[in-house]
Amino acid sequence: MGQDFPLSPIAVYLHNPFCLRPCPYCSFYRVAYHQKQQAEYLGLLIEELKLWKREIGRKISAKSVYFGGGTPALLTAEGINNILQEMHLEPDAEITLEINPIQITPTFVQELQATAVNRISLGVQSFDDEMLRLLGRRHHGSDIPAKMELLRDAGYENISLDLLYGLPAQTPEMLLTDIEELRKQKPQHISTYLLTLDEDSPMLQDIESGKIPHLANDDLAADMYELVCELLTGAGYTHYEISNFSLPGYESRHNLSYWHSEPYLALGASASGWLPPWRYDNPASIRKHQNNIRKQVLMPHKKRRQGKAAEEDYLMMGLRLTQGIDRADFERRFGRDVTEGREKTMGKLLFCRMIELDDNWLRLSESALFISNVVIGELMWR
Ligand code: SF4
């Protein structure tokens, strides 16, 4: 990679796989928290950053840093500072930390203020205590206003809240209550997720054995998505990406790098990065990842994504944005207009009002957002 590494500042993702307790619906790579192992893993992330520094001959220059997980707030404020010291941060860099609401205490927030973290992503998921119990979350809906107050009093003014919907036996009325509670918190950003379960998740097994009720079926899920979009846009949020909403100017700059197919570096076990033309996946195993770093192997399992493959990645990511993809940018990257070779498919999708096309943009229509995978798939396989 060396001299091919992007010169301009890039987005950097760091994965911390430790969690205090596994949530029964989760399919991310995560391991049970253990203080000593967490400290060793922090050392590993720092080693990985130093290795990148040696590889490219300078510190990584970051325009955004995203601490995700797992539970990245377990890295502690001191650990976060130690990591950030190994990078060159742009003066206006967006530094996001995902936090579990139970971690927010006056002491935690005070320590956090000594770091460069300036954006918080809070895993609220729901305000309904029964839903939170089923999800294995340890906070209560009524805890959130005080947590938000602590963060705001400490000067955090860029807060994103996560909302899960399509939960076991959740009705539209229950979702409406959740959204109303969420709106009352006036976050700058909201990420919404339809709950889906992997085959081996404990929650799916509990549903199949009749222990807990079913998730929303496709029709109900579509109605719920519509409700989410309607209520959040009605409250002044811009629906800028299929599942993401923000107040003006508070879009996730880090995630925009993904959706614009800009390069990003990913560090830590199970993290995936994009340094054109390479996509790489770090192994979903701390031990294997550690072996790689010790042997000075960066970008294991890398795949070259060029030509048609890069074009497909670009469409897959860019069409998630409601503004769509910039036809001029597509042409600059791939040497031809996005419609070329797709005339028949696009004609069909335009006729069905699944896409919109003007001189500058190609985008999914509003009614296609919920079934985006199907529509984007059509455009990819033309
Ligand atoms: S949902 Fe988050 S906190 Fe829960 S197990 Fe998964 S990564 Fe850990």
Coordinates of C-alpha atoms and ligand atoms in Angstrom, one line a residue:
M1 CA 0.0 0.0 0.0
G2 CA 2.8 2.5 1.1
Q3 CA 2.8 5.3 -1.5
D4 CA -0.7 4.4 -2.7
F5 CA -2.2 5.4 0.6
P6 CA -4.6 8.4 0.2
L7 CA -2.8 11.7 0.8
S8 CA -5.9 13.6 1.9
P9 CA -7.4 13.0 5.4
I10 CA -9.6 9.9 5.6
A11 CA -12.3 8.4 7.8
V12 CA -11.0 5.9 10.4
Y13 CA -13.1 3.2 12.1
L14 CA -12.0 1.4 15.2
H15 CA -13.8 -1.7 16.5
N16 CA -13.8 -2.6 20.1
P17 CA -15.5 -6.0 20.4
F18 CA -15.9 -6.2 24.1
C19 CA -19.4 -6.1 25.7
L20 CA -20.6 -6.2 29.3
R21 CA -23.4 -8.6 28.4
P22 CA -24.4 -10.1 25.0
C23 CA -27.7 -8.9 23.7
P24 CA -29.8 -11.8 22.4
Y25 CA -30.5 -10.2 19.0
C26 CA -27.0 -9.1 18.1
S27 CA -24.9 -10.7 15.4
F28 CA -21.9 -8.4 15.5
Y29 CA -18.5 -9.9 16.4
R30 CA -18.2 -9.3 20.2
V31 CA -16.7 -11.0 23.2
A32 CA -17.4 -10.8 27.0
Y33 CA -15.7 -7.9 28.7
H34 CA -12.6 -8.7 30.7
Q35 CA -10.6 -5.8 32.1
K36 CA -7.1 -7.4 31.4
Q37 CA -8.1 -8.5 27.9
Q38 CA -9.6 -5.1 27.2
A39 CA -6.4 -3.4 28.2
E40 CA -4.4 -5.8 25.9
Y41 CA -6.7 -5.1 23.0
L42 CA -6.2 -1.3 23.5
G43 CA -2.5 -2.0 23.2
L44 CA -3.2 -4.0 20.0
L45 CA -5.1 -1.1 18.4
I46 CA -2.2 1.3 19.2
E47 CA 0.2 -1.3 17.8
E48 CA -1.9 -1.5 14.6
L49 CA -1.9 2.3 14.2
K50 CA 1.9 2.4 14.7
L51 CA 2.2 -0.3 12.0
W52 CA 0.2 1.8 9.6
K53 CA 2.4 4.8 10.4
R54 CA 5.5 2.7 9.5
E55 CA 3.8 1.5 6.4
I56 CA 2.9 4.9 5.0
G57 CA 5.8 6.9 6.5
R58 CA 3.6 9.3 8.6
K59 CA 0.8 9.4 11.0
I60 CA -2.7 8.6 9.6
S61 CA -4.4 11.9 8.9
A62 CA -8.1 11.6 10.0
K63 CA -11.1 13.8 9.0
S64 CA -13.4 11.5 11.1
V65 CA -12.9 8.8 13.7
Y66 CA -15.6 6.4 14.7
F67 CA -15.3 4.2 17.8
G68 CA -17.8 1.4 17.2
G69 CA -18.4 -2.0 18.6
G70 CA -19.1 -4.0 20.7
T71 CA -19.0 -1.4 23.4
P72 CA -16.2 1.1 22.5
A73 CA -16.8 3.3 25.6
L74 CA -15.2 0.4 27.5
L75 CA -11.9 1.6 26.1
T76 CA -12.0 4.4 28.7
A77 CA -11.3 8.1 28.2
E78 CA -7.6 7.5 28.7
G79 CA -7.5 4.7 26.2
I80 CA -9.3 6.9 23.6
N81 CA -6.8 9.6 24.1
N82 CA -3.9 7.1 23.7
I83 CA -5.4 6.0 20.4
L84 CA -6.1 9.5 19.1
Q85 CA -2.5 10.5 19.9
E86 CA -1.4 8.1 17.2
M87 CA -3.2 10.0 14.5
H88 CA -3.1 13.4 13.1
L89 CA -6.6 14.8 13.5
E90 CA -7.9 17.5 11.2
P91 CA -8.9 20.6 13.2
D92 CA -12.6 20.0 12.5
A93 CA -12.5 16.2 12.7
E94 CA -15.7 14.5 13.7
I95 CA -14.9 12.0 16.5
T96 CA -17.8 9.7 17.4
L97 CA -18.1 7.4 20.3
E98 CA -20.9 4.8 20.6
I99 CA -22.1 4.6 24.2
N100 CA -24.5 2.3 25.9
P101 CA -26.8 4.4 28.1
I102 CA -25.9 2.5 31.3
Q103 CA -22.3 3.8 30.9
I104 CA -23.3 7.4 31.2
T105 CA -22.5 8.6 34.7
P106 CA -21.2 12.0 35.9
T107 CA -17.7 10.5 36.3
F108 CA -17.8 9.0 32.8
V109 CA -18.9 12.2 31.2
Q110 CA -16.3 14.2 33.1
E111 CA -13.5 11.9 31.9
L112 CA -14.9 12.0 28.4
Q113 CA -14.6 15.8 28.3
A114 CA -10.8 15.3 28.4
T115 CA -10.9 13.6 25.0
A116 CA -11.4 14.9 21.5
V117 CA -14.7 13.0 21.2
N118 CA -17.3 15.5 19.9
R119 CA -20.1 13.3 18.7
I120 CA -22.0 10.7 20.8
S121 CA -24.0 7.8 19.4
L122 CA -26.3 6.6 22.1
G123 CA -27.8 3.1 21.9
V124 CA -31.3 4.0 23.2
Q125 CA -33.2 1.4 20.9
S126 CA -36.6 1.9 22.6
F127 CA -38.2 3.7 25.5
D128 CA -40.5 0.8 26.3
D129 CA -39.1 -1.2 29.3
E130 CA -40.7 -4.5 28.2
M131 CA -39.1 -4.1 24.7
L132 CA -35.8 -3.2 26.4
R133 CA -36.0 -6.3 28.6
L134 CA -36.6 -8.5 25.5
L135 CA -33.6 -6.9 23.8
G136 CA -31.4 -7.6 26.8
R137 CA -30.7 -3.9 27.4
R138 CA -30.0 -2.9 30.9
H139 CA -31.3 0.7 30.9
H140 CA -34.9 1.9 31.3
G141 CA -36.7 4.3 28.9
S142 CA -37.1 6.8 31.8
D143 CA -33.3 7.0 32.2
I144 CA -32.7 8.7 28.9
P145 CA -33.7 12.3 29.7
A146 CA -31.2 12.4 32.6
K147 CA -28.5 10.9 30.5
M148 CA -29.1 13.4 27.7
E149 CA -29.0 16.2 30.3
L150 CA -25.6 15.0 31.6
L151 CA -24.2 15.0 28.1
R152 CA -25.7 18.3 27.2
D153 CA -24.5 20.0 30.4
A154 CA -21.0 18.7 29.5
G155 CA -21.2 20.5 26.2
Y156 CA -22.0 17.7 23.8
E157 CA -24.2 19.2 21.1
N158 CA -24.0 16.5 18.4
I159 CA -25.8 13.5 19.7
S160 CA -27.3 10.7 17.7
L161 CA -29.9 8.3 19.1
D162 CA -30.5 4.8 17.8
L163 CA -34.1 3.5 17.5
L164 CA -35.0 -0.2 16.8
Y165 CA -38.4 -1.1 15.4
G166 CA -40.3 -4.2 14.3
L167 CA -39.7 -5.6 17.8
P168 CA -41.5 -8.7 19.2
A169 CA -45.3 -7.9 19.2
Q170 CA -44.6 -4.2 18.8
T171 CA -47.6 -2.4 17.4
P172 CA -47.6 0.9 15.4
E173 CA -49.0 2.6 18.5
M174 CA -46.1 1.4 20.6
L175 CA -43.7 2.6 17.9
L176 CA -45.4 6.0 17.8
T177 CA -44.9 6.4 21.5
D178 CA -41.2 5.5 21.1
I179 CA -40.8 8.1 18.4
E180 CA -42.6 10.7 20.4
E181 CA -40.2 10.1 23.4
L182 CA -37.3 10.2 21.0
R183 CA -38.3 13.5 19.6
K184 CA -38.7 15.0 23.0
Q185 CA -35.0 14.4 23.5
K186 CA -34.2 16.6 20.5
P187 CA -31.2 14.7 19.3
Q188 CA -29.3 16.2 16.3
H189 CA -29.3 12.8 14.6
I190 CA -31.4 9.6 14.6
S191 CA -30.4 6.2 13.2
T192 CA -33.3 3.8 12.8
Y193 CA -33.0 0.0 12.4
L194 CA -35.6 -2.6 11.5
L195 CA -34.8 -5.6 13.8
T196 CA -33.8 -8.6 11.8
L197 CA -32.3 -11.7 13.3
D198 CA -29.5 -14.1 12.2
E199 CA -30.3 -17.8 12.2
D200 CA -28.2 -18.5 15.2
S201 CA -29.3 -15.6 17.4
P202 CA -30.7 -16.6 20.8
M203 CA -33.7 -14.3 20.2
L204 CA -34.7 -16.2 17.1
Q205 CA -34.5 -19.5 19.0
D206 CA -36.7 -18.0 21.7
I207 CA -39.2 -16.8 19.1
E208 CA -39.2 -20.2 17.4
S209 CA -39.8 -22.0 20.7
G210 CA -42.7 -19.7 21.4
K211 CA -41.0 -18.1 24.4
I212 CA -41.3 -14.6 23.0
P213 CA -43.6 -13.2 20.3
H214 CA -42.8 -12.8 16.6
L215 CA -41.2 -9.8 15.0
A216 CA -43.1 -7.6 12.6
N217 CA -43.9 -9.3 9.3
D218 CA -43.0 -7.6 6.0
D219 CA -46.2 -5.6 5.7
L220 CA -46.1 -4.3 9.3
A221 CA -42.4 -3.5 8.9
A222 CA -43.1 -1.5 5.8
D223 CA -45.9 0.4 7.6
M224 CA -43.6 1.1 10.5
Y225 CA -40.9 2.4 8.2
E226 CA -43.4 4.8 6.7
L227 CA -44.4 5.9 10.2
V228 CA -40.8 6.5 11.2
C229 CA -40.1 8.6 8.0
E230 CA -43.4 10.6 8.3
L231 CA -43.0 11.4 12.0
L232 CA -39.3 12.3 11.9
T233 CA -39.5 14.4 8.8
G234 CA -42.6 16.0 10.3
A235 CA -40.5 17.0 13.3
G236 CA -37.9 18.8 11.1
Y237 CA -35.4 16.0 10.5
T238 CA -34.0 15.6 7.1
H239 CA -34.3 12.0 5.8
Y240 CA -30.9 11.9 4.2
E241 CA -30.2 8.2 4.1
I242 CA -32.5 5.2 4.0
S243 CA -32.3 4.7 7.8
N244 CA -30.8 8.0 9.0
F245 CA -32.3 11.4 9.8
S246 CA -30.6 14.6 10.9
L247 CA -31.1 18.2 11.7
P248 CA -29.5 20.4 9.0
G249 CA -25.7 20.2 9.2
Y250 CA -25.7 17.2 11.5
E251 CA -25.4 14.4 9.0
S252 CA -22.9 11.7 10.1
R253 CA -19.8 12.9 8.3
H254 CA -18.1 9.6 9.0
N255 CA -20.8 7.5 7.5
L256 CA -21.1 9.9 4.5
S257 CA -17.6 8.7 3.6
Y258 CA -18.9 5.2 3.3
W259 CA -21.9 6.3 1.3
H260 CA -19.8 8.4 -1.0
S261 CA -17.4 5.5 -1.5
E262 CA -14.5 7.5 -0.2
P263 CA -11.5 5.6 1.3
Y264 CA -11.6 4.6 4.9
L265 CA -9.3 2.8 7.2
A266 CA -10.6 0.2 9.6
L267 CA -8.8 -1.1 12.6
G268 CA -9.5 -3.9 15.1
A269 CA -10.8 -7.4 14.9
S270 CA -13.7 -7.9 12.4
A271 CA -13.4 -4.3 11.0
S272 CA -13.6 -3.8 7.2
G273 CA -11.8 -1.1 5.3
W274 CA -11.7 0.4 1.8
L275 CA -8.4 1.7 0.4
P276 CA -9.1 1.7 -3.3
P277 CA -8.7 -0.6 -5.1
W278 CA -8.6 -2.8 -2.0
R279 CA -11.4 -3.9 0.3
Y280 CA -10.1 -5.8 3.3
D281 CA -11.6 -7.6 6.3
N282 CA -9.7 -8.1 9.5
P283 CA -10.5 -11.5 11.0
A284 CA -13.4 -11.7 13.5
S285 CA -11.1 -13.1 16.1
I286 CA -8.9 -11.1 18.5
R287 CA -6.2 -13.8 18.5
K288 CA -6.0 -14.0 14.7
H289 CA -6.0 -10.3 14.4
Q290 CA -3.2 -10.1 17.0
N291 CA -1.2 -12.7 15.1
N292 CA -1.5 -10.6 11.9
I293 CA -0.4 -7.4 13.6
R294 CA 2.5 -9.2 15.3
K295 CA 3.6 -10.5 11.9
Q296 CA 3.1 -7.0 10.5
V297 CA 0.3 -8.1 8.2
L298 CA -2.1 -5.3 7.3
M299 CA -5.1 -5.6 5.1
P300 CA -5.5 -9.4 5.4
H301 CA -8.2 -11.0 3.1
K302 CA -8.0 -8.1 0.7
K303 CA -10.0 -8.1 -2.5
R304 CA -9.3 -5.9 -5.5
R305 CA -12.5 -4.0 -6.4
Q306 CA -12.1 -2.4 -9.8
G307 CA -14.3 -1.9 -12.9
K308 CA -17.7 -3.5 -12.6
A309 CA -17.2 -4.6 -9.0
A310 CA -16.2 -1.0 -7.9
E311 CA -19.2 0.4 -9.9
E312 CA -21.5 -2.0 -8.1
D313 CA -20.1 -1.0 -4.7
Y314 CA -20.6 2.6 -5.6
L315 CA -24.2 2.1 -6.6
M316 CA -25.0 0.0 -3.5
M317 CA -23.6 2.7 -1.2
G318 CA -24.5 5.9 -3.0
L319 CA -28.2 5.0 -3.7
R320 CA -28.7 4.7 0.1
L321 CA -28.6 8.5 0.2
T322 CA -31.9 10.1 -0.6
Q323 CA -30.2 12.7 -2.8
G324 CA -28.9 9.8 -4.8
I325 CA -25.7 9.6 -6.8
D326 CA -24.1 12.5 -8.7
R327 CA -24.0 11.4 -12.3
A328 CA -21.0 13.7 -13.0
D329 CA -19.1 12.0 -10.1
F330 CA -20.0 8.5 -11.5
E331 CA -18.7 9.5 -14.9
R332 CA -15.5 10.9 -13.5
R333 CA -14.9 7.6 -11.6
F334 CA -16.0 5.1 -14.2
G335 CA -15.6 6.9 -17.5
R336 CA -19.2 6.7 -18.6
D337 CA -22.7 7.8 -17.7
V338 CA -24.6 5.7 -15.1
T339 CA -27.4 5.1 -17.6
E340 CA -25.1 3.5 -20.2
G341 CA -25.8 -0.2 -20.5
R342 CA -28.7 0.1 -18.1
E343 CA -31.2 1.7 -20.4
K344 CA -33.7 -1.2 -20.3
T345 CA -33.6 -1.8 -16.6
M346 CA -33.8 2.0 -15.9
G347 CA -36.7 2.3 -18.3
K348 CA -38.6 -0.4 -16.4
L349 CA -37.7 1.1 -13.0
L350 CA -38.7 4.6 -14.1
F351 CA -42.0 3.3 -15.4
C352 CA -42.7 1.6 -12.0
R353 CA -41.6 4.9 -10.3
M354 CA -38.9 3.0 -8.3
I355 CA -36.2 5.5 -9.4
E356 CA -35.9 9.1 -10.4
L357 CA -33.4 10.4 -12.9
D358 CA -32.6 14.0 -13.9
D359 CA -29.7 15.7 -15.6
N360 CA -27.5 15.5 -12.5
W361 CA -28.8 12.8 -10.1
L362 CA -30.0 9.2 -10.0
R363 CA -31.9 8.4 -6.9
L364 CA -34.4 5.9 -5.5
S365 CA -37.9 7.2 -5.3
E366 CA -39.4 7.5 -1.8
S367 CA -41.6 4.4 -2.3
A368 CA -38.5 2.3 -3.2
L369 CA -36.5 3.2 -0.1
F370 CA -37.9 0.3 2.0
I371 CA -37.2 -2.2 -0.7
S372 CA -33.9 -0.6 -1.7
N373 CA -31.9 -3.8 -1.9
V374 CA -34.3 -5.2 -4.5
V375 CA -34.2 -2.0 -6.6
I376 CA -30.4 -1.5 -6.3
G377 CA -30.0 -5.2 -7.1
E378 CA -31.9 -4.7 -10.4
L379 CA -29.6 -1.8 -11.3
M380 CA -26.5 -3.8 -10.5
W381 CA -27.3 -7.0 -12.4
R382 CA -28.8 -5.0 -15.4
Ligands
SF4_1 S1 -26.0 -5.0 20.6 FE1 -24.2 -3.8 21.1 S2 -24.0 -4.0 23.3 FE2 -25.4 -5.6 22.6 S3 -24.1 -7.4 22.3 FE3 -24.3 -6.4 20.3 S4 -22.5 -5.1 20.2 FE4 -22.7 -5.7 22.4

